[in-house]
Each structure stands twice: as structure tokens, then as C-alpha cells.
CSV table of N, CA and C and ligand atoms in Angstrom, one decimal:
chain,number,residue,atom,x,y,z
A,1,MET,N,-24.7,13.9,53.6
A,1,MET,CA,-25.5,13.6,52.4
A,1,MET,C,-25.3,12.2,51.5
A,2,ALA,N,-26.0,11.6,51.2
A,2,ALA,CA,-25.9,10.4,50.5
A,2,ALA,C,-26.7,10.2,49.2
A,3,LEU,N,-25.9,9.4,48.3
A,3,LEU,CA,-26.6,9.1,47.1
A,3,LEU,C,-28.0,8.2,47.4
A,4,ARG,N,-29.0,8.0,46.8
A,4,ARG,CA,-29.9,7.1,47.2
A,4,ARG,C,-30.1,6.5,45.7
A,5,GLU,N,-30.7,5.2,45.8
A,5,GLU,CA,-31.0,4.4,44.7
A,5,GLU,C,-32.2,4.9,43.9
A,6,ILE,N,-32.2,5.0,42.9
A,6,ILE,CA,-33.2,5.4,42.2
A,6,ILE,C,-34.3,4.3,41.8
A,7,ALA,N,-35.4,4.0,41.9
A,7,ALA,CA,-36.4,3.1,41.7
A,7,ALA,C,-36.7,3.0,40.2
A,8,LEU,N,-36.8,1.9,39.6
A,8,LEU,CA,-36.9,1.9,38.2
A,8,LEU,C,-38.3,1.3,37.9
A,9,ILE,N,-38.7,1.7,36.7
A,9,ILE,CA,-40.1,1.1,36.3
A,9,ILE,C,-40.3,-0.1,36.3
A,10,GLY,N,-41.6,-0.6,36.9
A,10,GLY,CA,-41.7,-2.0,37.4
A,10,GLY,C,-41.5,-2.1,38.7
A,11,ASP,N,-41.2,-1.2,39.4
A,11,ASP,CA,-41.1,-1.1,41.0
A,11,ASP,C,-42.6,-0.7,41.5
A,12,ASP,N,-43.2,-1.3,42.0
A,12,ASP,CA,-44.6,-0.9,42.5
A,12,ASP,C,-44.5,0.3,43.3
A,13,ILE,N,-43.5,0.7,43.9
A,13,ILE,CA,-43.4,2.1,44.8
A,13,ILE,C,-43.6,3.4,43.7
A,14,LEU,N,-43.3,3.2,42.5
A,14,LEU,CA,-43.7,4.1,41.8
A,14,LEU,C,-45.0,4.5,41.3
A,15,ARG,N,-46.0,3.4,41.5
A,15,ARG,CA,-47.5,3.5,41.3
A,15,ARG,C,-48.4,3.8,42.7
A,16,LEU,N,-47.8,4.1,43.7
A,16,LEU,CA,-48.4,4.6,45.0
A,16,LEU,C,-48.6,5.9,45.0
A,17,LYS,N,-49.5,6.1,45.8
A,17,LYS,CA,-50.0,7.7,45.8
A,17,LYS,C,-49.0,8.1,47.2
A,18,ALA,N,-47.9,8.9,47.3
A,18,ALA,CA,-47.3,9.5,48.2
A,18,ALA,C,-48.1,10.3,49.2
A,19,LYS,N,-47.6,10.2,50.4
A,19,LYS,CA,-48.4,10.8,51.7
A,19,LYS,C,-47.8,12.4,52.0
A,20,GLU,N,-48.8,13.2,52.4
A,20,GLU,CA,-48.4,14.7,52.7
A,20,GLU,C,-47.0,14.6,53.9
A,21,VAL,N,-46.6,15.4,53.9
A,21,VAL,CA,-45.5,15.4,55.1
A,21,VAL,C,-46.1,16.4,56.2
A,22,THR,N,-45.9,15.8,57.3
A,22,THR,CA,-46.8,16.7,58.3
A,22,THR,C,-45.3,16.9,59.5
A,23,GLU,N,-44.3,16.5,59.5
A,23,GLU,CA,-43.1,17.1,60.1
A,23,GLU,C,-42.3,17.4,59.3
A,24,PHE,N,-41.6,19.0,59.6
A,24,PHE,CA,-40.5,19.6,59.0
A,24,PHE,C,-39.4,19.6,59.8
A,25,ASP,N,-38.9,18.4,59.7
A,25,ASP,CA,-37.6,17.7,60.8
A,25,ASP,C,-36.4,17.6,60.0
A,26,GLN,N,-35.4,17.1,60.8
A,26,GLN,CA,-33.9,16.7,60.2
A,26,GLN,C,-34.2,15.8,59.4
A,27,SER,N,-35.1,14.8,59.3
A,27,SER,CA,-34.9,13.8,58.7
A,27,SER,C,-35.6,14.1,57.2
A,28,LEU,N,-36.5,15.0,57.0
A,28,LEU,CA,-37.1,16.0,56.0
A,28,LEU,C,-35.9,16.4,55.3
A,29,SER,N,-35.4,17.2,56.1
A,29,SER,CA,-34.0,18.1,55.5
A,29,SER,C,-33.0,17.0,54.7
A,30,GLU,N,-32.8,15.9,55.4
A,30,GLU,CA,-31.7,14.9,54.9
A,30,GLU,C,-32.3,14.4,53.8
A,31,LEU,N,-33.7,13.8,53.7
A,31,LEU,CA,-34.3,13.5,52.5
A,31,LEU,C,-34.0,14.3,51.3
A,32,ILE,N,-34.3,15.6,51.5
A,32,ILE,CA,-34.1,16.6,50.6
A,32,ILE,C,-32.6,16.9,49.9
A,33,ASP,N,-31.9,16.7,50.9
A,33,ASP,CA,-30.4,16.9,50.5
A,33,ASP,C,-30.2,15.5,49.6
A,34,ASP,N,-30.5,14.6,50.1
A,34,ASP,CA,-30.0,13.3,49.5
A,34,ASP,C,-30.7,13.2,48.0
A,35,MET,N,-31.9,13.7,47.8
A,35,MET,CA,-32.7,13.9,46.7
A,35,MET,C,-31.9,14.6,45.6
A,36,ALA,N,-31.6,15.8,45.9
A,36,ALA,CA,-30.7,17.0,45.3
A,36,ALA,C,-29.5,16.2,44.9
A,37,LYS,N,-28.7,15.5,45.8
A,37,LYS,CA,-27.5,15.1,45.2
A,37,LYS,C,-27.5,13.9,44.2
A,38,THR,N,-28.6,13.0,44.5
A,38,THR,CA,-29.1,12.0,43.7
A,38,THR,C,-29.4,12.6,42.2
A,39,MET,N,-30.2,13.7,42.2
A,39,MET,CA,-30.8,14.2,41.0
A,39,MET,C,-29.5,14.6,40.4
A,40,TYR,N,-28.4,15.6,40.9
A,40,TYR,CA,-27.5,16.0,40.0
A,40,TYR,C,-26.4,14.7,40.0
A,41,HIS,N,-26.3,13.9,40.5
A,41,HIS,CA,-25.3,12.9,40.3
A,41,HIS,C,-25.7,12.2,38.7
A,42,ASN,N,-27.1,12.0,38.8
A,42,ASN,CA,-27.6,11.2,37.6
A,42,ASN,C,-28.2,12.4,36.3
A,43,GLN,N,-27.8,13.6,36.6
A,43,GLN,CA,-28.0,14.7,35.5
A,43,GLN,C,-29.7,14.8,35.2
A,44,GLY,N,-30.2,14.5,36.4
A,44,GLY,CA,-31.6,14.6,36.0
A,44,GLY,C,-32.0,16.2,36.6
A,45,ALA,N,-33.3,16.7,35.9
A,45,ALA,CA,-33.8,18.2,36.1
A,45,ALA,C,-34.8,18.1,37.2
A,46,GLY,N,-35.2,16.6,37.8
A,46,GLY,CA,-36.0,16.8,38.9
A,46,GLY,C,-36.3,15.2,39.5
A,47,LEU,N,-36.5,15.4,40.7
A,47,LEU,CA,-36.7,14.1,41.4
A,47,LEU,C,-37.9,14.2,42.4
A,48,ALA,N,-38.4,12.9,42.3
A,48,ALA,CA,-39.7,13.0,43.5
A,48,ALA,C,-39.3,12.0,44.3
A,49,ALA,N,-39.7,12.0,45.6
A,49,ALA,CA,-39.3,11.2,46.7
A,49,ALA,C,-39.6,9.4,46.3
A,50,PRO,N,-41.0,9.6,45.7
A,50,PRO,CA,-41.1,8.2,45.5
A,50,PRO,C,-39.9,7.3,44.6
A,51,GLN,N,-39.4,8.1,43.8
A,51,GLN,CA,-38.4,7.6,42.9
A,51,GLN,C,-37.1,7.1,44.1
A,52,VAL,N,-37.1,7.6,45.0
A,52,VAL,CA,-36.1,6.8,46.0
A,52,VAL,C,-36.8,6.3,47.0
A,53,SER,N,-37.9,5.6,46.7
A,53,SER,CA,-38.7,4.6,47.6
A,53,SER,C,-39.3,5.5,48.8
A,54,ILE,N,-39.4,6.5,48.9
A,54,ILE,CA,-39.9,7.3,50.1
A,54,ILE,C,-41.4,7.9,49.5
A,55,LEU,N,-42.3,7.4,50.5
A,55,LEU,CA,-43.8,7.9,49.9
A,55,LEU,C,-44.2,9.1,50.6
A,56,LYS,N,-43.4,10.3,50.4
A,56,LYS,CA,-43.7,11.2,50.7
A,56,LYS,C,-43.9,12.6,49.6
A,57,ARG,N,-44.6,13.6,49.8
A,57,ARG,CA,-44.8,14.6,48.7
A,57,ARG,C,-43.9,15.7,48.8
A,58,VAL,N,-42.6,14.9,48.3
A,58,VAL,CA,-41.3,15.9,48.2
A,58,VAL,C,-40.5,15.6,46.9
A,59,VAL,N,-40.5,16.7,46.2
A,59,VAL,CA,-39.9,17.0,44.8
A,59,VAL,C,-38.7,18.0,45.1
A,60,VAL,N,-37.7,17.6,44.2
A,60,VAL,CA,-36.6,18.7,44.0
A,60,VAL,C,-36.6,19.0,42.6
A,61,ILE,N,-36.4,20.2,42.1
A,61,ILE,CA,-36.2,20.4,40.6
A,61,ILE,C,-34.9,21.4,40.4
A,62,ASP,N,-34.2,21.1,39.3
A,62,ASP,CA,-33.4,22.4,39.0
A,62,ASP,C,-33.1,22.2,37.4
A,63,VAL,N,-33.9,23.2,36.6
A,63,VAL,CA,-34.0,23.3,35.3
A,63,VAL,C,-32.8,24.4,35.2
A,64,GLY,N,-31.8,24.7,35.8
A,64,GLY,CA,-30.9,25.6,35.4
A,64,GLY,C,-30.7,27.0,36.0
A,65,GLN,N,-32.1,26.9,37.1
A,65,GLN,CA,-32.2,28.3,37.7
A,65,GLN,C,-32.0,28.3,39.2
A,66,GLY,N,-31.1,26.9,39.2
A,66,GLY,CA,-30.9,26.6,40.9
A,66,GLY,C,-31.8,25.7,41.4
A,67,LEU,N,-31.6,25.1,42.7
A,67,LEU,CA,-32.4,24.0,43.3
A,67,LEU,C,-33.8,24.7,43.8
A,68,VAL,N,-34.7,24.2,43.7
A,68,VAL,CA,-36.2,24.2,44.1
A,68,VAL,C,-36.5,23.1,44.8
A,69,GLU,N,-37.1,23.1,45.9
A,69,GLU,CA,-37.6,22.1,46.7
A,69,GLU,C,-39.3,22.1,47.1
A,70,LEU,N,-39.8,21.3,46.8
A,70,LEU,CA,-41.2,21.5,47.0
A,70,LEU,C,-41.9,20.4,48.1
A,71,VAL,N,-42.2,20.6,49.2
A,71,VAL,CA,-42.9,19.8,49.8
A,71,VAL,C,-44.6,20.1,49.8
A,72,ASN,N,-45.2,18.8,49.8
A,72,ASN,CA,-46.6,19.1,49.6
A,72,ASN,C,-47.2,20.1,48.7
A,73,PRO,N,-46.6,20.0,47.4
A,73,PRO,CA,-46.9,20.8,46.4
A,73,PRO,C,-48.3,20.7,45.6
A,74,LYS,N,-49.1,22.1,45.5
A,74,LYS,CA,-50.4,21.9,45.1
A,74,LYS,C,-50.3,22.7,43.7
A,75,ILE,N,-51.0,22.3,42.6
A,75,ILE,CA,-50.9,23.3,41.5
A,75,ILE,C,-52.2,24.0,41.7
A,76,THR,N,-52.1,25.3,41.6
A,76,THR,CA,-53.1,26.2,41.7
A,76,THR,C,-53.7,27.0,40.7
A,77,LYS,N,-52.9,27.0,39.6
A,77,LYS,CA,-53.4,27.3,38.5
A,77,LYS,C,-52.9,26.8,37.0
A,78,ILE,N,-53.4,26.6,35.9
A,78,ILE,CA,-52.9,25.7,35.1
A,78,ILE,C,-53.2,26.8,33.8
A,79,GLY,N,-52.2,26.7,32.6
A,79,GLY,CA,-52.2,27.4,31.3
A,79,GLY,C,-52.5,26.7,30.3
A,80,ASN,N,-52.3,26.8,29.1
A,80,ASN,CA,-52.2,26.2,28.0
A,80,ASN,C,-51.4,25.1,27.9
A,81,MET,N,-52.3,23.7,27.5
A,81,MET,CA,-51.1,22.6,27.3
A,81,MET,C,-50.4,22.6,25.9
A,82,VAL,N,-49.0,22.2,26.1
A,82,VAL,CA,-48.3,22.5,25.1
A,82,VAL,C,-47.5,20.9,24.9
A,83,GLU,N,-47.0,20.5,23.6
A,83,GLU,CA,-46.2,19.1,23.5
A,83,GLU,C,-45.0,19.5,23.9
A,84,CYS,N,-44.4,18.7,24.9
A,84,CYS,CA,-43.1,18.7,25.3
A,84,CYS,C,-42.3,17.4,25.0
A,85,GLU,N,-41.0,17.2,25.0
A,85,GLU,CA,-40.5,16.1,25.1
A,85,GLU,C,-39.7,15.8,26.2
A,86,GLU,N,-39.7,14.5,27.1
A,86,GLU,CA,-39.4,14.4,28.2
A,86,GLU,C,-38.8,12.9,28.3
A,87,GLY,N,-38.0,12.9,29.4
A,87,GLY,CA,-37.8,11.4,29.9
A,87,GLY,C,-37.6,11.4,31.5
A,88,CYS,N,-37.4,10.4,32.0
A,88,CYS,CA,-37.6,10.1,33.4
A,88,CYS,C,-36.3,9.5,34.0
A,89,LEU,N,-35.7,9.7,35.1
A,89,LEU,CA,-34.7,8.7,35.5
A,89,LEU,C,-35.1,7.3,36.0
A,90,SER,N,-36.4,7.3,36.2
A,90,SER,CA,-36.8,5.8,36.7
A,90,SER,C,-37.3,5.1,35.5
A,91,VAL,N,-37.3,5.6,34.0
A,91,VAL,CA,-37.4,5.1,33.1
A,91,VAL,C,-36.3,5.3,32.0
A,92,PRO,N,-35.1,4.7,32.0
A,92,PRO,CA,-34.0,4.7,31.6
A,92,PRO,C,-33.9,4.5,30.3
A,93,GLY,N,-33.4,5.3,29.3
A,93,GLY,CA,-33.0,4.7,27.8
A,93,GLY,C,-34.5,5.3,27.1
A,94,LYS,N,-35.2,6.1,27.4
A,94,LYS,CA,-36.5,6.4,26.8
A,94,LYS,C,-36.7,7.8,26.8
A,95,ARG,N,-37.3,8.4,25.8
A,95,ARG,CA,-37.8,9.6,25.6
A,95,ARG,C,-39.1,9.5,24.9
A,96,GLY,N,-40.0,10.6,25.3
A,96,GLY,CA,-41.3,10.7,24.4
A,96,GLY,C,-41.9,11.9,24.7
A,97,LYS,N,-43.1,12.1,23.8
A,97,LYS,CA,-43.7,13.6,24.1
A,97,LYS,C,-44.9,13.4,24.7
A,98,VAL,N,-45.2,14.4,25.4
A,98,VAL,CA,-46.5,14.3,26.4
A,98,VAL,C,-47.0,15.8,26.3
A,99,MET,N,-48.1,16.1,26.7
A,99,MET,CA,-48.8,17.5,26.6
A,99,MET,C,-48.7,17.9,28.3
A,100,ARG,N,-48.0,19.1,28.4
A,100,ARG,CA,-47.7,19.7,29.9
A,100,ARG,C,-48.4,21.0,29.5
A,101,PRO,N,-48.6,21.6,30.8
A,101,PRO,CA,-49.0,23.0,31.1
A,101,PRO,C,-47.8,23.8,30.5
A,102,GLN,N,-47.9,25.0,29.6
A,102,GLN,CA,-47.0,25.9,29.3
A,102,GLN,C,-46.6,26.7,30.6
A,103,THR,N,-47.5,27.2,31.3
A,103,THR,CA,-47.6,28.0,32.4
A,103,THR,C,-48.3,27.2,33.7
A,104,LEU,N,-48.2,27.3,34.9
A,104,LEU,CA,-48.7,27.1,36.0
A,104,LEU,C,-48.4,27.7,37.2
A,105,THR,N,-49.0,27.8,38.3
A,105,THR,CA,-48.9,28.2,39.8
A,105,THR,C,-48.8,27.3,40.6
A,106,VAL,N,-47.9,27.0,41.5
A,106,VAL,CA,-47.8,25.9,42.2
A,106,VAL,C,-47.5,26.4,43.7
A,107,VAL,N,-48.3,26.1,44.7
A,107,VAL,CA,-47.9,26.5,46.1
A,107,VAL,C,-47.4,25.3,47.0
A,108,ALA,N,-46.6,25.4,47.8
A,108,ALA,CA,-46.1,24.2,48.5
A,108,ALA,C,-45.1,24.9,49.6
A,109,TYR,N,-44.4,23.9,50.5
A,109,TYR,CA,-43.8,24.4,51.6
A,109,TYR,C,-42.2,24.0,51.3
A,110,ASP,N,-41.4,25.1,51.9
A,110,ASP,CA,-39.9,24.5,51.9
A,110,ASP,C,-39.7,23.6,53.1
A,111,ARG,N,-38.5,23.3,53.1
A,111,ARG,CA,-38.2,22.0,54.2
A,111,ARG,C,-38.3,22.7,55.6
A,112,HIS,N,-38.4,24.1,55.8
A,112,HIS,CA,-38.6,24.5,57.3
A,112,HIS,C,-40.2,24.8,57.6
A,113,GLY,N,-41.0,24.5,56.4
A,113,GLY,CA,-42.6,24.5,56.6
A,113,GLY,C,-42.8,26.1,56.3
A,114,LYS,N,-42.0,26.7,55.6
A,114,LYS,CA,-42.5,28.1,55.1
A,114,LYS,C,-43.1,27.8,53.8
A,115,LYS,N,-44.1,28.4,53.7
A,115,LYS,CA,-44.8,28.7,52.5
A,115,LYS,C,-44.1,29.1,51.2
A,116,VAL,N,-44.1,28.5,50.1
A,116,VAL,CA,-43.6,29.2,48.8
A,116,VAL,C,-44.5,28.8,47.7
A,117,LYS,N,-44.4,30.0,46.7
A,117,LYS,CA,-44.9,30.0,45.6
A,117,LYS,C,-44.4,29.9,44.3
A,118,TYR,N,-44.6,29.6,43.5
A,118,TYR,CA,-43.9,29.6,42.1
A,118,TYR,C,-44.8,29.9,41.1
A,119,ASN,N,-44.9,31.0,40.0
A,119,ASN,CA,-45.4,31.0,38.6
A,119,ASN,C,-44.2,30.6,37.7
A,120,ALA,N,-44.4,29.5,37.2
A,120,ALA,CA,-43.7,28.9,36.4
A,120,ALA,C,-43.9,28.6,35.0
A,121,GLU,N,-43.0,28.6,34.0
A,121,GLU,CA,-43.6,28.5,32.7
A,121,GLU,C,-42.1,27.6,31.9
A,122,GLY,N,-42.7,27.1,30.8
A,122,GLY,CA,-41.5,26.4,29.8
A,122,GLY,C,-41.3,25.3,30.7
A,123,TYR,N,-39.9,25.0,30.5
A,123,TYR,CA,-39.6,23.8,31.0
A,123,TYR,C,-39.6,23.5,32.7
A,124,PHE,N,-39.4,24.8,33.4
A,124,PHE,CA,-39.9,24.7,34.8
A,124,PHE,C,-41.2,24.3,35.0
A,125,ALA,N,-42.3,24.6,34.1
A,125,ALA,CA,-43.7,24.1,34.6
A,125,ALA,C,-43.6,22.7,34.1
A,126,GLN,N,-43.0,22.3,33.1
A,126,GLN,CA,-43.0,21.0,32.6
A,126,GLN,C,-42.6,20.0,33.7
A,127,ALA,N,-41.4,20.5,34.3
A,127,ALA,CA,-40.6,19.5,35.5
A,127,ALA,C,-41.6,19.4,36.7
A,128,ILE,N,-42.2,20.7,37.0
A,128,ILE,CA,-43.0,20.5,38.0
A,128,ILE,C,-44.0,19.8,38.0
A,129,SER,N,-45.0,19.6,36.5
A,129,SER,CA,-46.0,18.8,36.3
A,129,SER,C,-45.4,17.4,36.3
A,130,HIS,N,-44.4,16.9,36.0
A,130,HIS,CA,-43.8,15.7,35.7
A,130,HIS,C,-43.6,15.2,37.1
A,131,GLU,N,-42.9,16.0,37.9
A,131,GLU,CA,-42.6,15.6,39.4
A,131,GLU,C,-43.8,15.4,40.1
A,132,ILE,N,-44.8,16.2,40.1
A,132,ILE,CA,-46.0,16.2,41.1
A,132,ILE,C,-46.8,14.9,40.4
A,133,ASP,N,-46.8,14.5,38.9
A,133,ASP,CA,-47.5,13.4,38.6
A,133,ASP,C,-46.8,12.0,39.5
A,134,HIS,N,-45.3,12.2,39.7
A,134,HIS,CA,-44.7,10.9,40.5
A,134,HIS,C,-45.5,10.6,41.6
A,135,LEU,N,-45.9,11.9,42.4
A,135,LEU,CA,-46.5,11.8,43.7
A,135,LEU,C,-47.9,11.1,43.9
A,136,ASP,N,-48.1,11.1,42.6
A,136,ASP,CA,-49.5,10.3,42.4
A,136,ASP,C,-49.5,9.1,41.9
A,137,GLY,N,-48.2,8.5,41.6
A,137,GLY,CA,-48.0,7.1,41.2
A,137,GLY,C,-48.1,7.3,39.6
A,138,ILE,N,-48.0,8.2,38.9
A,138,ILE,CA,-48.1,8.5,37.3
A,138,ILE,C,-46.4,8.6,37.0
A,139,LEU,N,-46.5,8.0,35.5
A,139,LEU,CA,-45.3,8.2,35.1
A,139,LEU,C,-45.4,8.9,33.7
A,140,TYR,N,-44.7,9.7,33.0
A,140,TYR,CA,-45.0,10.2,31.8
A,140,TYR,C,-45.5,9.3,30.9
A,141,ILE,N,-44.7,7.9,30.9
A,141,ILE,CA,-45.1,7.0,29.6
A,141,ILE,C,-46.7,6.9,29.7
A,142,ASP,N,-47.4,7.1,30.9
A,142,ASP,CA,-48.6,6.8,31.0
A,142,ASP,C,-49.7,7.7,30.1
A,143,LYS,N,-49.0,8.7,29.9
A,143,LYS,CA,-49.6,10.0,29.0
A,143,LYS,C,-49.0,10.3,27.8
A,144,VAL,N,-48.0,9.2,27.2
A,144,VAL,CA,-47.1,9.8,26.4
A,144,VAL,C,-47.8,9.6,24.9
A,145,ILE,N,-47.9,10.5,24.3
A,145,ILE,CA,-48.4,10.6,22.8
A,145,ILE,C,-48.1,9.6,21.9
A,146,GLU,N,-49.3,8.8,21.6
A,146,GLU,CA,-49.2,7.8,21.0
A,146,GLU,C,-48.1,7.8,19.7
A,147,GLY,N,-47.0,6.8,19.7
A,147,GLY,CA,-46.2,6.8,18.7
A,147,GLY,C,-45.0,7.6,18.9
A,148,THR,N,-44.7,8.3,20.0
A,148,THR,CA,-43.8,9.1,20.1
A,148,THR,C,-42.6,8.7,21.1
A,149,LEU,N,-42.7,7.5,21.7
A,149,LEU,CA,-42.0,6.9,22.7
A,149,LEU,C,-40.7,6.2,21.7
A,150,GLU,N,-39.4,6.7,22.2
A,150,GLU,CA,-38.5,6.1,21.4
A,150,GLU,C,-37.1,5.8,22.4
A,151,THR,N,-36.5,4.8,22.1
A,151,THR,CA,-35.3,4.7,23.0
A,151,THR,C,-34.0,5.4,22.4
A,152,ILE,N,-33.4,5.7,23.3
A,152,ILE,CA,-32.4,6.5,23.0
A,152,ILE,C,-30.8,5.9,23.3
A,153,THR,N,-30.0,6.3,22.8
A,153,THR,CA,-28.6,5.5,22.9
A,153,THR,C,-28.3,6.0,24.2
A,154,PRO,N,-27.7,5.2,25.2
A,154,PRO,CA,-27.1,5.6,26.5
A,154,PRO,C,-26.0,6.5,26.1
A,155,LYS,N,-25.7,7.3,27.0
A,155,LYS,CA,-24.5,8.3,27.0
A,155,LYS,C,-23.4,7.5,27.5
A,156,GLU,N,-22.4,7.7,26.6
A,156,GLU,CA,-20.9,6.9,26.9
A,156,GLU,C,-20.1,7.5,28.2
B,201,LIG,NI1,-39.5,11.2,36.4
């Protein structure tokens, strides 16, 4: 496993649409392991492959309930939108408020090509929505509620 470099805002790769995964092979497993390691190293709650400059539809998330990996995720059901505060490893030093679904259902595949399904709510649903946006070249700052984007003091 290796740490990968996180693409930062201004990098065009963050604005491109990622491609569906078609091969569930060793390189996909390595990518997912590296993404998880990179996410934990940077104390993130989620990471999408374009953030490590790989244009594949792969996401890792851990909101405190263990690692979740989603390959080719699709949201199939969406609940009420609620105001959430969030940040992004690709937009360091900022936080802002966005509208996210309070609940959602996502179907995806794991690294072995096995179908998985999650009924998510709260922070987990928020993270899934945020990470899937990355796969479509969308950053939370694109949808931030006007006047809520703020600069935060870096951690010491
Ligand atoms: Ni992000």
C-alpha cells in the first residue's frame, strides 16, 4: 500500500467525469487500498479516485463505522435534503454548508465485482453524496450555500 498525492482545487482532473470500472483486477484492489490509506492518513471521511488523479468511478468512505468501498456507485433513492457542513481534502482550509440528502440508497460493487447496497442516513449519506459528486467533476464549493464558505485555521 502506498500513499497517493491528493489533487487540489485548480487541478483540471477534479473537473473531469470519471469512467466506469470494467475490470475488477489486482490494480483496482491496489487503488482501493491506496485510497483508503491516503484517506486515513489525511483524516478524511471519504475519498474519490479523481482526487488521486485516477479517473475511475471508485470511492472510499469511513464515517466511523468501518471502511466502505464503492465501485461504480449509483444512487437509487434519495430522501429529503438537509443543510450540512462539510469540507474536502482537495479544498484545504475551507468549510461551508451545502444541501445533502438526509437518507439515500446506493448500489455499487465491491473490489471483487460483488454487488453491494447501502441504505445510508445522516453523515454517511452526506459523504456518499459528496464523493459521488467528485466522480462527476463536482466539488462542494460549486453548491455551497451563499455566504457560508469560511476559512478554517489549519490544525497544528
Ligand atoms: Ni471531497
